[in-house]
Amino acid sequence: MSGPLVVLVGPMGVGKSTVGELLAARLGTTYRDTDADVVAEAGKPIAEIFYDEGEDHFRALERRAVAAAVTGHTGVLSLGGGAVLDGTTRELLAGRPVVYLSMDVEEAVRRVGLGAARPLLAVNPRRQWRELMDARRHLYEEVARAVVATDDRTPEEVAQAIIDAL
Ligand code: S3P
């Protein structure tokens, strides 16, 4: 099956972009991020897509961006934190080298905080984070070939753990 060497999934703020870029450099390949693809396609930041057109519209753009990248990109690929909510996306990921980067709630709140660029966490980050993870944890686990915990690891250590896991 051609496609990405590694697909990173996991919640926002877990370090998919930082680790993905590092990993791509170490593997001598390119890095791609479906959030960036959506922003390029829409011509505006993700927070503005949410506020102007709503989450459903964002998810439709995301589904298209993920399908294009999973079938067309051969390097390291990161998916937006909510991409796994989509059943078609989960089917597309079956059999691919998907790694779930995990972190616990307190670590998430510390890393992501109240960032306005992350509209899903704008009101009560700790409670919203719990709800988000309760709804998604099993979806990340369903699509993943390996789980790598990031809590006590540097990005370099996470990149190495991914290489070891695959
Ligand atoms: C989202 C995660 C974000 C971005 C959007 C929605 C989510 O991506 O796609 O804000 O639903 O968890 P990152 O995980 O890259 O921050």
PDB file of C-alpha atoms and ligand atoms in Angstrom:
ATOM      1  CA  MET A   1       0.000   0.000   0.000  1.00  0.00           C
ATOM      2  CA  SER A   2       1.628   3.285  -0.998  1.00  0.00           C
ATOM      3  CA  GLY A   3       1.068   6.329   1.189  1.00  0.00           C
ATOM      4  CA  PRO A   4       2.643   8.011   4.193  1.00  0.00           C
ATOM      5  CA  LEU A   5       5.583   6.386   6.016  1.00  0.00           C
ATOM      6  CA  VAL A   6       3.975   7.449   9.285  1.00  0.00           C
ATOM      7  CA  VAL A   7       0.594   9.009  10.107  1.00  0.00           C
ATOM      8  CA  LEU A   8       0.440  10.825  13.463  1.00  0.00           C
ATOM      9  CA  VAL A   9      -2.895  11.100  15.257  1.00  0.00           C
ATOM     10  CA  GLY A  10      -3.728  12.405  18.713  1.00  0.00           C
ATOM     11  CA  PRO A  11      -5.183  15.416  20.465  1.00  0.00           C
ATOM     12  CA  MET A  12      -4.304  19.012  19.764  1.00  0.00           C
ATOM     13  CA  GLY A  13      -1.181  20.176  21.542  1.00  0.00           C
ATOM     14  CA  VAL A  14       0.322  16.712  21.863  1.00  0.00           C
ATOM     15  CA  GLY A  15       3.179  17.737  19.587  1.00  0.00           C
ATOM     16  CA  LYS A  16       2.206  16.182  16.257  1.00  0.00           C
ATOM     17  CA  SER A  17       3.744  19.038  14.255  1.00  0.00           C
ATOM     18  CA  THR A  18       6.945  19.359  16.280  1.00  0.00           C
ATOM     19  CA  VAL A  19       7.497  15.615  16.375  1.00  0.00           C
ATOM     20  CA  GLY A  20       6.352  15.148  12.772  1.00  0.00           C
ATOM     21  CA  GLU A  21       8.876  17.657  11.446  1.00  0.00           C
ATOM     22  CA  LEU A  22      11.659  16.119  13.517  1.00  0.00           C
ATOM     23  CA  LEU A  23      10.726  12.636  12.392  1.00  0.00           C
ATOM     24  CA  ALA A  24      10.590  13.663   8.740  1.00  0.00           C
ATOM     25  CA  ALA A  25      14.071  15.193   9.005  1.00  0.00           C
ATOM     26  CA  ARG A  26      15.431  12.044  10.664  1.00  0.00           C
ATOM     27  CA  LEU A  27      13.855   9.787   8.053  1.00  0.00           C
ATOM     28  CA  GLY A  28      15.026  12.071   5.220  1.00  0.00           C
ATOM     29  CA  THR A  29      11.502  12.687   3.995  1.00  0.00           C
ATOM     30  CA  THR A  30       8.901  15.450   3.859  1.00  0.00           C
ATOM     31  CA  TYR A  31       6.330  16.547   6.422  1.00  0.00           C
ATOM     32  CA  ARG A  32       2.696  17.384   5.766  1.00  0.00           C
ATOM     33  CA  ASP A  33      -0.093  18.505   8.051  1.00  0.00           C
ATOM     34  CA  THR A  34      -3.793  18.352   7.137  1.00  0.00           C
ATOM     35  CA  ASP A  35      -4.573  21.468   9.233  1.00  0.00           C
ATOM     36  CA  ALA A  36      -2.204  23.434   6.993  1.00  0.00           C
ATOM     37  CA  ASP A  37      -3.868  21.924   3.905  1.00  0.00           C
ATOM     38  CA  VAL A  38      -7.308  23.024   5.156  1.00  0.00           C
ATOM     39  CA  VAL A  39      -6.058  26.539   5.919  1.00  0.00           C
ATOM     40  CA  ALA A  40      -4.545  26.790   2.438  1.00  0.00           C
ATOM     41  CA  GLU A  41      -7.756  25.538   0.830  1.00  0.00           C
ATOM     42  CA  ALA A  42     -10.039  27.868   2.842  1.00  0.00           C
ATOM     43  CA  GLY A  43      -7.696  30.867   2.686  1.00  0.00           C
ATOM     44  CA  LYS A  44      -8.164  31.595   6.402  1.00  0.00           C
ATOM     45  CA  PRO A  45      -7.179  30.287   9.848  1.00  0.00           C
ATOM     46  CA  ILE A  46      -9.033  27.338  11.385  1.00  0.00           C
ATOM     47  CA  ALA A  47     -10.591  29.462  14.159  1.00  0.00           C
ATOM     48  CA  GLU A  48     -12.150  31.693  11.481  1.00  0.00           C
ATOM     49  CA  ILE A  49     -13.541  28.700   9.580  1.00  0.00           C
ATOM     50  CA  PHE A  50     -15.195  27.527  12.821  1.00  0.00           C
ATOM     51  CA  TYR A  51     -16.633  30.938  13.600  1.00  0.00           C
ATOM     52  CA  ASP A  52     -17.707  31.862  10.056  1.00  0.00           C
ATOM     53  CA  GLU A  53     -18.970  28.553   8.639  1.00  0.00           C
ATOM     54  CA  GLY A  54     -19.180  26.221  11.637  1.00  0.00           C
ATOM     55  CA  GLU A  55     -17.550  22.976  12.672  1.00  0.00           C
ATOM     56  CA  ASP A  56     -19.434  20.793  10.145  1.00  0.00           C
ATOM     57  CA  HIS A  57     -17.989  22.807   7.278  1.00  0.00           C
ATOM     58  CA  PHE A  58     -14.515  22.524   8.792  1.00  0.00           C
ATOM     59  CA  ARG A  59     -14.949  18.729   9.127  1.00  0.00           C
ATOM     60  CA  ALA A  60     -15.977  18.448   5.467  1.00  0.00           C
ATOM     61  CA  LEU A  61     -12.851  20.350   4.379  1.00  0.00           C
ATOM     62  CA  GLU A  62     -10.784  18.217   6.751  1.00  0.00           C
ATOM     63  CA  ARG A  63     -12.210  14.933   5.392  1.00  0.00           C
ATOM     64  CA  ARG A  64     -11.178  15.965   1.857  1.00  0.00           C
ATOM     65  CA  ALA A  65      -7.728  17.119   2.950  1.00  0.00           C
ATOM     66  CA  VAL A  66      -7.101  13.871   4.846  1.00  0.00           C
ATOM     67  CA  ALA A  67      -8.211  11.698   1.915  1.00  0.00           C
ATOM     68  CA  ALA A  68      -5.890  13.582  -0.451  1.00  0.00           C
ATOM     69  CA  ALA A  69      -2.928  13.410   1.918  1.00  0.00           C
ATOM     70  CA  VAL A  70      -3.369   9.779   2.986  1.00  0.00           C
ATOM     71  CA  THR A  71      -3.452   8.653  -0.625  1.00  0.00           C
ATOM     72  CA  GLY A  72      -1.015  11.207  -2.074  1.00  0.00           C
ATOM     73  CA  HIS A  73       1.700  11.937   0.490  1.00  0.00           C
ATOM     74  CA  THR A  74       4.617   9.559   1.002  1.00  0.00           C
ATOM     75  CA  GLY A  75       6.426  11.175   3.950  1.00  0.00           C
ATOM     76  CA  VAL A  76       5.304  11.901   7.504  1.00  0.00           C
ATOM     77  CA  LEU A  77       1.704  13.077   7.872  1.00  0.00           C
ATOM     78  CA  SER A  78      -0.082  14.649  10.856  1.00  0.00           C
ATOM     79  CA  LEU A  79      -3.860  14.739  11.075  1.00  0.00           C
ATOM     80  CA  GLY A  80      -5.862  17.372  12.980  1.00  0.00           C
ATOM     81  CA  GLY A  81      -6.942  16.174  16.414  1.00  0.00           C
ATOM     82  CA  GLY A  82     -10.568  15.596  15.380  1.00  0.00           C
ATOM     83  CA  ALA A  83      -9.953  13.895  12.034  1.00  0.00           C
ATOM     84  CA  VAL A  84     -10.600  10.439  13.509  1.00  0.00           C
ATOM     85  CA  LEU A  85     -14.212  11.413  14.307  1.00  0.00           C
ATOM     86  CA  ASP A  86     -15.002  10.710  10.669  1.00  0.00           C
ATOM     87  CA  GLY A  87     -15.824   7.089   9.845  1.00  0.00           C
ATOM     88  CA  THR A  88     -14.624   7.340   6.234  1.00  0.00           C
ATOM     89  CA  THR A  89     -11.295   8.667   7.472  1.00  0.00           C
ATOM     90  CA  ARG A  90     -10.991   5.800   9.962  1.00  0.00           C
ATOM     91  CA  GLU A  91     -11.625   3.264   7.180  1.00  0.00           C
ATOM     92  CA  LEU A  92      -9.004   4.953   5.020  1.00  0.00           C
ATOM     93  CA  LEU A  93      -6.466   4.618   7.837  1.00  0.00           C
ATOM     94  CA  ALA A  94      -6.957   0.866   8.230  1.00  0.00           C
ATOM     95  CA  GLY A  95      -3.729  -1.035   7.651  1.00  0.00           C
ATOM     96  CA  ARG A  96      -1.581   2.111   7.559  1.00  0.00           C
ATOM     97  CA  PRO A  97       1.341   2.972   9.872  1.00  0.00           C
ATOM     98  CA  VAL A  98      -0.688   5.127  12.244  1.00  0.00           C
ATOM     99  CA  VAL A  99       0.821   6.219  15.579  1.00  0.00           C
ATOM    100  CA  TYR A 100      -1.313   7.681  18.362  1.00  0.00           C
ATOM    101  CA  LEU A 101       0.578  10.290  20.400  1.00  0.00           C
ATOM    102  CA  SER A 102      -1.059  10.379  23.823  1.00  0.00           C
ATOM    103  CA  MET A 103      -0.824  12.634  26.882  1.00  0.00           C
ATOM    104  CA  ASP A 104      -2.769  12.937  30.108  1.00  0.00           C
ATOM    105  CA  VAL A 105      -5.291  15.684  30.868  1.00  0.00           C
ATOM    106  CA  GLU A 106      -3.130  17.835  33.146  1.00  0.00           C
ATOM    107  CA  GLU A 107      -0.298  17.773  30.649  1.00  0.00           C
ATOM    108  CA  ALA A 108      -2.769  18.763  27.924  1.00  0.00           C
ATOM    109  CA  VAL A 109      -4.121  21.731  29.852  1.00  0.00           C
ATOM    110  CA  ARG A 110      -0.579  22.842  30.651  1.00  0.00           C
ATOM    111  CA  ARG A 111       0.519  22.604  27.012  1.00  0.00           C
ATOM    112  CA  VAL A 112      -2.565  23.923  25.254  1.00  0.00           C
ATOM    113  CA  GLY A 113      -3.993  26.290  27.878  1.00  0.00           C
ATOM    114  CA  LEU A 114      -6.606  28.723  26.695  1.00  0.00           C
ATOM    115  CA  GLY A 115      -5.239  29.248  23.188  1.00  0.00           C
ATOM    116  CA  ALA A 116      -7.801  31.206  21.148  1.00  0.00           C
ATOM    117  CA  ALA A 117      -6.516  29.434  18.046  1.00  0.00           C
ATOM    118  CA  ARG A 118      -8.009  26.215  19.489  1.00  0.00           C
ATOM    119  CA  PRO A 119     -11.760  27.005  19.474  1.00  0.00           C
ATOM    120  CA  LEU A 120     -12.759  23.669  20.995  1.00  0.00           C
ATOM    121  CA  LEU A 121     -11.076  24.517  24.299  1.00  0.00           C
ATOM    122  CA  ALA A 122     -12.026  28.154  24.647  1.00  0.00           C
ATOM    123  CA  VAL A 123     -14.400  28.026  27.643  1.00  0.00           C
ATOM    124  CA  ASN A 124     -13.358  25.505  30.307  1.00  0.00           C
ATOM    125  CA  PRO A 125     -10.217  23.790  29.065  1.00  0.00           C
ATOM    126  CA  ARG A 126      -9.952  21.095  31.739  1.00  0.00           C
ATOM    127  CA  ARG A 127     -13.570  19.938  31.527  1.00  0.00           C
ATOM    128  CA  GLN A 128     -13.684  20.271  27.746  1.00  0.00           C
ATOM    129  CA  TRP A 129     -10.474  18.350  27.484  1.00  0.00           C
ATOM    130  CA  ARG A 130     -11.877  15.470  29.537  1.00  0.00           C
ATOM    131  CA  GLU A 131     -15.038  15.363  27.403  1.00  0.00           C
ATOM    132  CA  LEU A 132     -13.044  15.543  24.208  1.00  0.00           C
ATOM    133  CA  MET A 133     -10.774  12.682  25.252  1.00  0.00           C
ATOM    134  CA  ASP A 134     -13.657  10.550  26.565  1.00  0.00           C
ATOM    135  CA  ALA A 135     -15.264  10.864  23.138  1.00  0.00           C
ATOM    136  CA  ARG A 136     -12.096  10.292  21.131  1.00  0.00           C
ATOM    137  CA  ARG A 137      -9.648   8.073  22.996  1.00  0.00           C
ATOM    138  CA  HIS A 138     -11.163   4.861  21.640  1.00  0.00           C
ATOM    139  CA  LEU A 139     -11.114   6.267  18.088  1.00  0.00           C
ATOM    140  CA  TYR A 140      -7.398   7.060  18.300  1.00  0.00           C
ATOM    141  CA  GLU A 141      -6.804   3.572  19.685  1.00  0.00           C
ATOM    142  CA  GLU A 142      -8.951   2.003  16.958  1.00  0.00           C
ATOM    143  CA  VAL A 143      -6.915   3.466  14.084  1.00  0.00           C
ATOM    144  CA  ALA A 144      -3.465   3.218  15.693  1.00  0.00           C
ATOM    145  CA  ARG A 145      -0.877   0.522  15.093  1.00  0.00           C
ATOM    146  CA  ALA A 146       1.130   1.866  18.033  1.00  0.00           C
ATOM    147  CA  VAL A 147       0.581   4.244  20.948  1.00  0.00           C
ATOM    148  CA  VAL A 148       3.435   6.490  22.118  1.00  0.00           C
ATOM    149  CA  ALA A 149       2.963   8.387  25.410  1.00  0.00           C
ATOM    150  CA  THR A 150       4.497  11.842  25.231  1.00  0.00           C
ATOM    151  CA  ASP A 151       4.108  13.082  28.843  1.00  0.00           C
ATOM    152  CA  ASP A 152       7.683  12.661  30.096  1.00  0.00           C
ATOM    153  CA  ARG A 153       9.467  12.673  26.759  1.00  0.00           C
ATOM    154  CA  THR A 154      11.196  15.338  24.724  1.00  0.00           C
ATOM    155  CA  PRO A 155      10.194  15.636  21.046  1.00  0.00           C
ATOM    156  CA  GLU A 156      13.456  13.854  20.128  1.00  0.00           C
ATOM    157  CA  GLU A 157      12.600  10.975  22.446  1.00  0.00           C
ATOM    158  CA  VAL A 158       9.075  10.777  21.034  1.00  0.00           C
ATOM    159  CA  ALA A 159      10.457  10.669  17.478  1.00  0.00           C
ATOM    160  CA  GLN A 160      12.797   7.839  18.485  1.00  0.00           C
ATOM    161  CA  ALA A 161       9.948   5.958  20.192  1.00  0.00           C
ATOM    162  CA  ILE A 162       7.919   6.179  16.975  1.00  0.00           C
ATOM    163  CA  ILE A 163      10.803   4.786  14.921  1.00  0.00           C
ATOM    164  CA  ASP A 164      11.181   1.954  17.449  1.00  0.00           C
ATOM    165  CA  ALA A 165       7.441   1.250  17.427  1.00  0.00           C
ATOM    166  CA  LEU A 166       7.050   0.851  13.670  1.00  0.00           C
TER     167      LEU A 166
HETATM  168  C1  S3P B   1      -9.147  20.047  16.307  1.00  0.00           C
HETATM  169  C2  S3P B   1      -7.775  20.024  16.321  1.00  0.00           C
HETATM  170  C3  S3P B   1      -6.959  21.003  15.587  1.00  0.00           C
HETATM  171  C4  S3P B   1      -7.728  21.585  14.404  1.00  0.00           C
HETATM  172  C5  S3P B   1      -9.052  22.094  14.846  1.00  0.00           C
HETATM  173  C6  S3P B   1      -9.926  21.025  15.504  1.00  0.00           C
HETATM  174  C7  S3P B   1      -9.897  19.042  17.082  1.00  0.00           C
HETATM  175  O1  S3P B   1      -5.791  20.364  15.086  1.00  0.00           O
HETATM  176  O2  S3P B   1      -7.872  20.619  13.396  1.00  0.00           O
HETATM  177  O3  S3P B   1      -8.844  23.168  15.726  1.00  0.00           O
HETATM  178  O4  S3P B   1     -11.095  18.817  16.811  1.00  0.00           O
HETATM  179  O5  S3P B   1      -9.298  18.404  17.972  1.00  0.00           O
HETATM  180  P1  S3P B   1      -4.460  20.044  15.942  1.00  0.00           P
HETATM  181  O6  S3P B   1      -4.694  18.731  16.597  1.00  0.00           O
HETATM  182  O7  S3P B   1      -3.404  19.945  14.897  1.00  0.00           O
HETATM  183  O8  S3P B   1      -4.262  21.178  16.869  1.00  0.00           O
END
